Tab-separated table of C-alpha atoms in Angstrom:
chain	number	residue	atom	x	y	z
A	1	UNK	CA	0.000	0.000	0.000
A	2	UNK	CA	2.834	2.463	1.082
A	3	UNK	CA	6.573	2.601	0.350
A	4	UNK	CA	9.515	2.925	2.874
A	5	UNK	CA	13.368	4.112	1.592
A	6	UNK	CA	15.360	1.949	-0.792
A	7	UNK	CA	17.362	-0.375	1.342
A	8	UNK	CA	20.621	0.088	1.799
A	9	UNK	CA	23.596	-1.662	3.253
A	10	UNK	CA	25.355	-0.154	6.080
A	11	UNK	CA	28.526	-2.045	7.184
A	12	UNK	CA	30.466	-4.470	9.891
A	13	UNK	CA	28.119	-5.701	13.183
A	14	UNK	CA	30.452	-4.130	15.236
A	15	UNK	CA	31.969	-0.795	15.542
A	16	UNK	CA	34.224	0.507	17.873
A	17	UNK	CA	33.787	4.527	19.087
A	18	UNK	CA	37.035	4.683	22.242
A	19	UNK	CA	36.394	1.852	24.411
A	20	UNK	CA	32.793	0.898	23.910
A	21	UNK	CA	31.113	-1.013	21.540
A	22	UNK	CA	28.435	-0.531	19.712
A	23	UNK	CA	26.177	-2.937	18.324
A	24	UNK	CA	25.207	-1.802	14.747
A	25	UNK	CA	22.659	-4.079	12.993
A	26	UNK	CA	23.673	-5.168	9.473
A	27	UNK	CA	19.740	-4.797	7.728
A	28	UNK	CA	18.270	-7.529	5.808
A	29	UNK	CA	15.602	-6.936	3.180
A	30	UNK	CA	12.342	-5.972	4.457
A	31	UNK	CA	9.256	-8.514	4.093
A	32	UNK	CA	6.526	-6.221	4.242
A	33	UNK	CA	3.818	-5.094	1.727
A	34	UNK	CA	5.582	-1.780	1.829
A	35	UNK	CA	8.392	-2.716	0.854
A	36	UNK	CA	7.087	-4.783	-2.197
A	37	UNK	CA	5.626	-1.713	-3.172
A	38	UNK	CA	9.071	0.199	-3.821
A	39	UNK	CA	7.236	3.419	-2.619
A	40	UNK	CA	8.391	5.921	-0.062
A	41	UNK	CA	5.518	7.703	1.991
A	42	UNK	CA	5.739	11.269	2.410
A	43	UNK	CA	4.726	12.480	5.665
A	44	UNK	CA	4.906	15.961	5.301
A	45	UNK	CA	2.365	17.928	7.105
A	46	UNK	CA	0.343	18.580	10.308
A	47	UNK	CA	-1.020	15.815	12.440
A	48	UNK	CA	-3.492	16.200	15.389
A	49	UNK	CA	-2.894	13.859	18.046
A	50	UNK	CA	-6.153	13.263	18.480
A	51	UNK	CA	-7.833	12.555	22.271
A	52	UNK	CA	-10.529	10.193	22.955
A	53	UNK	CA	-13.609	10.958	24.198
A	54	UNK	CA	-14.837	9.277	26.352
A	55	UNK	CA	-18.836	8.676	28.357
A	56	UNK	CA	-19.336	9.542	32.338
A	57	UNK	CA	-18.454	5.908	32.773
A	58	UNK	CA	-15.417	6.158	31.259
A	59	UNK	CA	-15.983	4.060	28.008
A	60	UNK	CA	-15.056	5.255	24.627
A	61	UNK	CA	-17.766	7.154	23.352
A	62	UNK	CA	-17.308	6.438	19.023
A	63	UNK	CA	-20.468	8.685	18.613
A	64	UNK	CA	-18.351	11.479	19.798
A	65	UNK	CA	-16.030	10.157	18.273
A	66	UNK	CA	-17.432	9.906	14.780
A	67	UNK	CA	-18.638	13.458	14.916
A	68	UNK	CA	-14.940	14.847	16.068
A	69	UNK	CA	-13.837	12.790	12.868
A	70	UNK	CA	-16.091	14.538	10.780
A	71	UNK	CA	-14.895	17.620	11.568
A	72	UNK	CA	-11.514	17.162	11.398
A	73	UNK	CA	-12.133	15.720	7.824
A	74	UNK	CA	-12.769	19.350	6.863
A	75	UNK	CA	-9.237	20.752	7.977
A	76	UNK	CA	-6.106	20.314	5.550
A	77	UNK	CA	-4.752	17.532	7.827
A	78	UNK	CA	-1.993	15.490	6.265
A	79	UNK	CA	-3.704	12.738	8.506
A	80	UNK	CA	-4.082	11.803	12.245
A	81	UNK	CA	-2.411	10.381	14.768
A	82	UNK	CA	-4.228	7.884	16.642
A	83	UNK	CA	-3.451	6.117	20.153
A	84	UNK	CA	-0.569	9.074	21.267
A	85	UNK	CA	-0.007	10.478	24.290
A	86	UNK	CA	-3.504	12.865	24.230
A	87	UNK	CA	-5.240	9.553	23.090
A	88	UNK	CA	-4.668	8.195	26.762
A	89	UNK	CA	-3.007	4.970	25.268
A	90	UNK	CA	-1.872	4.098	28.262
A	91	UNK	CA	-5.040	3.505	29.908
A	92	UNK	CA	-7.305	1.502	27.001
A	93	UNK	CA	-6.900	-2.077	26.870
A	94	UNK	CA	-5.417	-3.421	23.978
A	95	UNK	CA	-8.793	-4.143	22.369
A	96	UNK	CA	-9.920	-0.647	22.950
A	97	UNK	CA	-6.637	0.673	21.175
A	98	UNK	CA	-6.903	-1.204	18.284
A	99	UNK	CA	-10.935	-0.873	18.005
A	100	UNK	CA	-10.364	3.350	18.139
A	101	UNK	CA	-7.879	3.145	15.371
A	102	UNK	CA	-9.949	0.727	13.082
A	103	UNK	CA	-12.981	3.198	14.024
A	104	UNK	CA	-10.998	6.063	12.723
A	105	UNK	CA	-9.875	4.029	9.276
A	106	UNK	CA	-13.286	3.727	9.102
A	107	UNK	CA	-14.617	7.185	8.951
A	108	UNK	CA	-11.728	8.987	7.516
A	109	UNK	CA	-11.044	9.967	4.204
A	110	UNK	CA	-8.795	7.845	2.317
A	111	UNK	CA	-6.867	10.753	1.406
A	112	UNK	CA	-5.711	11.232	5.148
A	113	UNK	CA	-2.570	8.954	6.794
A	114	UNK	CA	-3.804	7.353	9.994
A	115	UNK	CA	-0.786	7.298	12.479
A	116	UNK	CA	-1.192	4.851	14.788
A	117	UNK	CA	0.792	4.378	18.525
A	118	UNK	CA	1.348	0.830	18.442
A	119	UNK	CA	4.349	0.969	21.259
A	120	UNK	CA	4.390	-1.272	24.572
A	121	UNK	CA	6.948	-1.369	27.343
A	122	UNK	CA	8.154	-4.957	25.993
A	123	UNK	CA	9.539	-5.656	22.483
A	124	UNK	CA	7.387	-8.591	22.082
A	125	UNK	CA	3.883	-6.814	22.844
A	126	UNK	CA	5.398	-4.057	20.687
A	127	UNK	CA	5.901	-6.134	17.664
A	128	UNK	CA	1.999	-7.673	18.177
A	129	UNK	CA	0.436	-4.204	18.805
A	130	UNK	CA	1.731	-3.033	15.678
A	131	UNK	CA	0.777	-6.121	13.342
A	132	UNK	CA	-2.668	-5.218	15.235
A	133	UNK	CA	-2.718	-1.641	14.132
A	134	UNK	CA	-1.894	-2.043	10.383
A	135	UNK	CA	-4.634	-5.088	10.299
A	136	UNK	CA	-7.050	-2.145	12.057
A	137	UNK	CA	-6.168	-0.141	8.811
A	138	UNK	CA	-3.163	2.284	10.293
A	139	UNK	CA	-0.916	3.582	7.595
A	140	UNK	CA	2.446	4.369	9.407
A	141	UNK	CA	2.620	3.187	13.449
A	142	UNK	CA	3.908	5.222	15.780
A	143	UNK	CA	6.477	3.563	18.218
A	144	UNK	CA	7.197	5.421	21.704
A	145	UNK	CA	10.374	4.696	23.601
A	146	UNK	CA	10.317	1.613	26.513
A	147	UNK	CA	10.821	3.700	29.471
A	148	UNK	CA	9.731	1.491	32.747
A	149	UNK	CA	13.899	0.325	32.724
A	150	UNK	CA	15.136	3.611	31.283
A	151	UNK	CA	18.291	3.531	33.372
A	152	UNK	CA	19.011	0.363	30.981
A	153	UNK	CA	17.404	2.093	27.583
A	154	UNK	CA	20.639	2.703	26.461
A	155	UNK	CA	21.375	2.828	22.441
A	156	UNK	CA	22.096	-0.605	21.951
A	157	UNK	CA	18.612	-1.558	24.221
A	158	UNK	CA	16.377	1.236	22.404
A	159	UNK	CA	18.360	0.170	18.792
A	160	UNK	CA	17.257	-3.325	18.955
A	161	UNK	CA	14.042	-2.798	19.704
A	162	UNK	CA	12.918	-0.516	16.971
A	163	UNK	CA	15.002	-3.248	14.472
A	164	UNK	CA	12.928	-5.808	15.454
A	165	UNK	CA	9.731	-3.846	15.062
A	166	UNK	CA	10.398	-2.096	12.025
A	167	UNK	CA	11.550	-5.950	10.770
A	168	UNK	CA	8.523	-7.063	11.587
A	169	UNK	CA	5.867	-4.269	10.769
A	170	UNK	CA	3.560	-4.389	7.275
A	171	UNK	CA	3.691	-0.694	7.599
A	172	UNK	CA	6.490	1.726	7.959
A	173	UNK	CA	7.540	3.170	11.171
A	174	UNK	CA	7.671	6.811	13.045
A	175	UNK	CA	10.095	6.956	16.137
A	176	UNK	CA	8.486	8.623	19.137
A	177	UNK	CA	10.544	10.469	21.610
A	178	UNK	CA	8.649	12.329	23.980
A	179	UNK	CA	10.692	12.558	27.141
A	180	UNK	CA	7.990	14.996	29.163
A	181	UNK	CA	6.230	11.646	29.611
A	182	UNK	CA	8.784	8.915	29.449
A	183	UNK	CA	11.923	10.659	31.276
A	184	UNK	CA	13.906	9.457	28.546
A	185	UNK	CA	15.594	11.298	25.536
A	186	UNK	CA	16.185	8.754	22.526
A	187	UNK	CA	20.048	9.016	21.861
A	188	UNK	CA	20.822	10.777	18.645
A	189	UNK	CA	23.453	8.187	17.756
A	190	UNK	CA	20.430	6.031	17.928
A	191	UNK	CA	18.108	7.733	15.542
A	192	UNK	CA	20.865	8.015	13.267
A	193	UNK	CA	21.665	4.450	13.092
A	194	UNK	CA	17.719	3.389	12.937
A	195	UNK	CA	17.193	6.161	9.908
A	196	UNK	CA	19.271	3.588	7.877
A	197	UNK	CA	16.639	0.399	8.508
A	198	UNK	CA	14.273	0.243	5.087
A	199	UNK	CA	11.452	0.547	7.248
A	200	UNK	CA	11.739	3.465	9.167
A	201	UNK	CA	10.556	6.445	8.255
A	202	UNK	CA	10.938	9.347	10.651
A	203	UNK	CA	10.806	10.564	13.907
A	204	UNK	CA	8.171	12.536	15.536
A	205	UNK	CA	10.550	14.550	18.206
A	206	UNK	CA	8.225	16.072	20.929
A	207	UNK	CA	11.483	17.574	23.311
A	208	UNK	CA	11.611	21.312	21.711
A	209	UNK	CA	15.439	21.278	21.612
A	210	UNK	CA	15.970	22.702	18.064
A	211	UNK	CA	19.532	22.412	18.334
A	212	UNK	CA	19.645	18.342	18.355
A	213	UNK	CA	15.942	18.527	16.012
A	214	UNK	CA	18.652	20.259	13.483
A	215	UNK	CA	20.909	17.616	14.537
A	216	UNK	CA	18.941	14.567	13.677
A	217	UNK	CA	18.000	16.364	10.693
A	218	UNK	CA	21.572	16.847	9.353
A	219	UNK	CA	22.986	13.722	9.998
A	220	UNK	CA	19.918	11.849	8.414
A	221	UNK	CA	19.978	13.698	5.642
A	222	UNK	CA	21.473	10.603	3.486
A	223	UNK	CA	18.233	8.324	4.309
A	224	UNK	CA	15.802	11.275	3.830
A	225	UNK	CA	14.397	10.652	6.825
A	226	UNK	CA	11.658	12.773	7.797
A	227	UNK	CA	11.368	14.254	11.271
A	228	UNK	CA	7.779	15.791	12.797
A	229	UNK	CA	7.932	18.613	15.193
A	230	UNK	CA	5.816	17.255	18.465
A	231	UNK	CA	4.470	20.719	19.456
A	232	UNK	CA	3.122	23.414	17.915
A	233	UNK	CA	5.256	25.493	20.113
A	234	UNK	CA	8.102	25.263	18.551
A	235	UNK	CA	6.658	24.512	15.062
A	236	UNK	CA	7.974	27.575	13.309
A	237	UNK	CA	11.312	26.942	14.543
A	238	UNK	CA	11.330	23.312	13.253
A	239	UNK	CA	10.485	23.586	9.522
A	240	UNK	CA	13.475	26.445	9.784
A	241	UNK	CA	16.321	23.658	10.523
A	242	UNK	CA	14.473	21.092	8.038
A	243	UNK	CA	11.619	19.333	9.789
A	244	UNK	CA	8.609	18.342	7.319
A	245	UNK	CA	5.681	18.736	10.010
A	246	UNK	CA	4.321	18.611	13.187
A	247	UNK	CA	2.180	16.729	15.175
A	248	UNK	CA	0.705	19.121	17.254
A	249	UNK	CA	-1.547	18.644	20.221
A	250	UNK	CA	-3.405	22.220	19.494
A	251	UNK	CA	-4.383	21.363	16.458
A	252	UNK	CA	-7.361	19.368	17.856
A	253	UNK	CA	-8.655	22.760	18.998
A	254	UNK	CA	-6.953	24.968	16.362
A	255	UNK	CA	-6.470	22.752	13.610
A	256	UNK	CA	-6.817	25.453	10.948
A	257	UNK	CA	-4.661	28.087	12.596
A	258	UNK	CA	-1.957	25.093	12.804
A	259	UNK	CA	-2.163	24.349	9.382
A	260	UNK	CA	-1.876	28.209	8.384
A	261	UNK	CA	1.171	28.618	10.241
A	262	UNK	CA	3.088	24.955	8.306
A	263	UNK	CA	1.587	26.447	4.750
A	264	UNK	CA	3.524	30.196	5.763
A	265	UNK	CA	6.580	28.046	6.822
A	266	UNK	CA	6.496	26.726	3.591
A	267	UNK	CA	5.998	29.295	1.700
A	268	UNK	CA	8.928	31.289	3.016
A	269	UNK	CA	6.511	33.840	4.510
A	270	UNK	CA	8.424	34.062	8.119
A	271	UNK	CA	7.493	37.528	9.179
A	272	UNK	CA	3.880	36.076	9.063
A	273	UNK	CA	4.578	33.110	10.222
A	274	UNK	CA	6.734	34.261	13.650
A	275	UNK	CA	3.436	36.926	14.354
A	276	UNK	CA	0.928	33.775	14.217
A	277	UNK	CA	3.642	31.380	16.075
A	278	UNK	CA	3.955	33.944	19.136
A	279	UNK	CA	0.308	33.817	19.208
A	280	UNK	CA	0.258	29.912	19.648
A	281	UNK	CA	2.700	29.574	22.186
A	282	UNK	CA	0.455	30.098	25.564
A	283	UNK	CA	-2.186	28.424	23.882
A	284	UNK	CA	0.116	25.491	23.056
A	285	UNK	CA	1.879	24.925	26.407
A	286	UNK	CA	-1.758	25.371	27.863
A	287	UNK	CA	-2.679	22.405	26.778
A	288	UNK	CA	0.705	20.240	26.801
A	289	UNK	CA	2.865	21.194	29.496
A	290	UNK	CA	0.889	23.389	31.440
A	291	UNK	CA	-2.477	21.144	31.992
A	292	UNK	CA	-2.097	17.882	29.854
A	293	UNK	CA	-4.541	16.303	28.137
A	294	UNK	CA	-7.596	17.584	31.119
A	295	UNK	CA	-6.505	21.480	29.604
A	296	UNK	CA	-6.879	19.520	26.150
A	297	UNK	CA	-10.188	18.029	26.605
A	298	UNK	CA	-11.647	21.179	28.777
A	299	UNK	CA	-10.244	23.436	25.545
A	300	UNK	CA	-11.907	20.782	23.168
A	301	UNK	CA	-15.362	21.679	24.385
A	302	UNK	CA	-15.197	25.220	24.224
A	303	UNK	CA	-14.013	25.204	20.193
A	304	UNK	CA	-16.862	22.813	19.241
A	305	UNK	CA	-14.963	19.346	19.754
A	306	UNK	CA	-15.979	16.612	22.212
A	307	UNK	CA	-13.218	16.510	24.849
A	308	UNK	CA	-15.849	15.040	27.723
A	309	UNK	CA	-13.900	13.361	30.634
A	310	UNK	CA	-11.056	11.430	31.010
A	311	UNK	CA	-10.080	7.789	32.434
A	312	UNK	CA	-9.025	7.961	35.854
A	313	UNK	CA	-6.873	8.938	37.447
A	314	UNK	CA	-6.750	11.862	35.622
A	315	UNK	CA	-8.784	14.603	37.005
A	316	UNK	CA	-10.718	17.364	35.437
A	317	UNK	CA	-9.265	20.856	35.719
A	318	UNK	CA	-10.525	22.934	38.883
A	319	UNK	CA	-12.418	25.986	38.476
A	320	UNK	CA	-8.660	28.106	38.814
A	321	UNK	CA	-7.276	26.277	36.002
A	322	UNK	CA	-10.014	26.241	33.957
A	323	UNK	CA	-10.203	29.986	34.596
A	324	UNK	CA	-6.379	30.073	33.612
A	325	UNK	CA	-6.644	28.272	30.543
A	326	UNK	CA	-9.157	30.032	29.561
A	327	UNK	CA	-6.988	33.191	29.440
A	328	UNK	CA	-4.247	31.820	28.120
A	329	UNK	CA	-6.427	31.447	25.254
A	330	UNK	CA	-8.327	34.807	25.555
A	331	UNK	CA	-5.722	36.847	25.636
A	332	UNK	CA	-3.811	35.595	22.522
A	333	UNK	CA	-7.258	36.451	20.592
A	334	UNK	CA	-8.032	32.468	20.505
A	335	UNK	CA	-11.569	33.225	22.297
């Protein structure tokens, strides 16, 4: 259905940087249907990571749902990511995961990339997740970093572990470093190493340190690998060292404004671009850093999404933040 990057050969098992060494996997040719097809997927654009909604007793409401999906249909999207951090992965059973994600396939335009999160703490459930997700209908998977060990997620650990799912996955595969959530950075001298493998695509970075986002982007310049911006925060800066989009949690409230600001980027138009970027930052932090995925959901609601509750234990907003976040959206002209 979609391509991945010509393969490539990339040397000895071993290398040797001073007195460590580094296990370097030597590639072998990828089995998937992706590969057959001798395509390479271009994943340029802006991605909301959408939330799920979900009923007073905590089940996934796919009513709201549906109707969220309708509307996002409407907004120049490259596609969505499904199952990510503001989809509250971590606390839908594995049926519920997969059954959101074929739900979206479902009701999105075939013109749209469905991103799925297909990553688990173990390599094993990782590599089953994301045979699950690509049978729901998911495009590209999105694979977080194990982080329960991280003290022992070195490069070698975090390296063998994206091999074997990107060995093993019909669809290509997004690296997902988000270290707000997982306390752990994936090494640079990682990515660099798993932009080689046939079947990996990109990397969605959500850290906000431009300097090693222009990093990864130089030294993967060879595999055109793709990197994603994880905010919209720091979007502008992004696409200004190289990156080819963002997944951006604001978009599920401001999905048009988002997409204006990636089409100025662009189209060179940076004076325009910085005024409508300044204007996104308290919004955007609002709703990531500031008050997580409750600020998300509460902020859903008042732009015409369903946000409803969330699974416990996360807690609504009080009636302070609320207030807050509300202003940090007033006062940038937002509402």
């Amino acid at each position: 259905m979609f391509g991945v990057k010509t393969l490539r050969t990339v040397g000895p098992a071993v290398c040797r940087r001073g007195a460590s060494v580094l296990w370097k996997p030597t590639w072998t040719q990828s089995r998937t249907r992706s590969a057959a097809a001798g395509q390479r997927v271009d994943i340029g654009g802006i991605y909301p990571p959408i939330a799920t909604p979900f009923t007073q007793k905590e089940d996934v409401d796919y009513q709201k749902l549906d109707e969220n999906l309708q509307k996002y249909a409407k907004i120049p999207f490259k596609g969505l990511v499904v199952q990510g951090s503001n989809g509250e992965y971590p606390y839908l059973t594995d049926e519920e995961r997969v059954e959101v994600v074929r739900r979206v396939r479902l009701e999105l335009p075939t013109d749209k990339l469905v991103m799925a999160g297909s990553g688990c703490e173990s390599t094993k459930a990782t590599v089953v997740m994301t045979e699950r997700m690509a049978g729901a209908g998911a495009d590209l998977v999105l694979v977080v970093t194990p982080c329960f060990y991280k003290g022992m997620m070195d490069s070698r650990a975090l390296v063998h572990h994206f091999t074997q799912v990107a060995d093993s996955s019909p669809v290509p595969v997004v690296l997902y470093n988000v270290p707000a959530n997982t306390g752990l950075d994936l090494p640079v001298d990682a990515v660099v190493r798993l932009a080689q493998h046939p079947n990996i695509l990109g990397l969605k970075d959500s850290g906000g340190d431009i300097t090693r986002i222009a990093l990864i982007v130089h030294k993967t310049k060879p595999q055109d690998f793709q990197v994603l911006a994880g905010s919209a925060g720091f979007l502008m800066a992004a696409y200004s060292v190289g990156c080819v989009g963002g997944v951006c949690a604001l978009a599920n409230v401001l999905g048009r404004e988002v997409c204006e600001l990636e089409q100025l980027c662009v189209s060179g138009r940076w004076e325009e671009a910085c005024a409508l970027q300044q204007r996104l930052i308290e919004p955007n932090t609002a709703v990531t850093r500031k008050f997580g995925v409750p600020g998300l959901k509460q902020a859903m609601e008042w732009f015409g999404y369903h946000g409803g509750t969330c699974r416990s234990p996360l807690q609504p907003l009080s009636e302070a933040e609320s207030q807050q976040l509300r202003l940090d959206f007033s006062t940038n002209g937002w509402l």
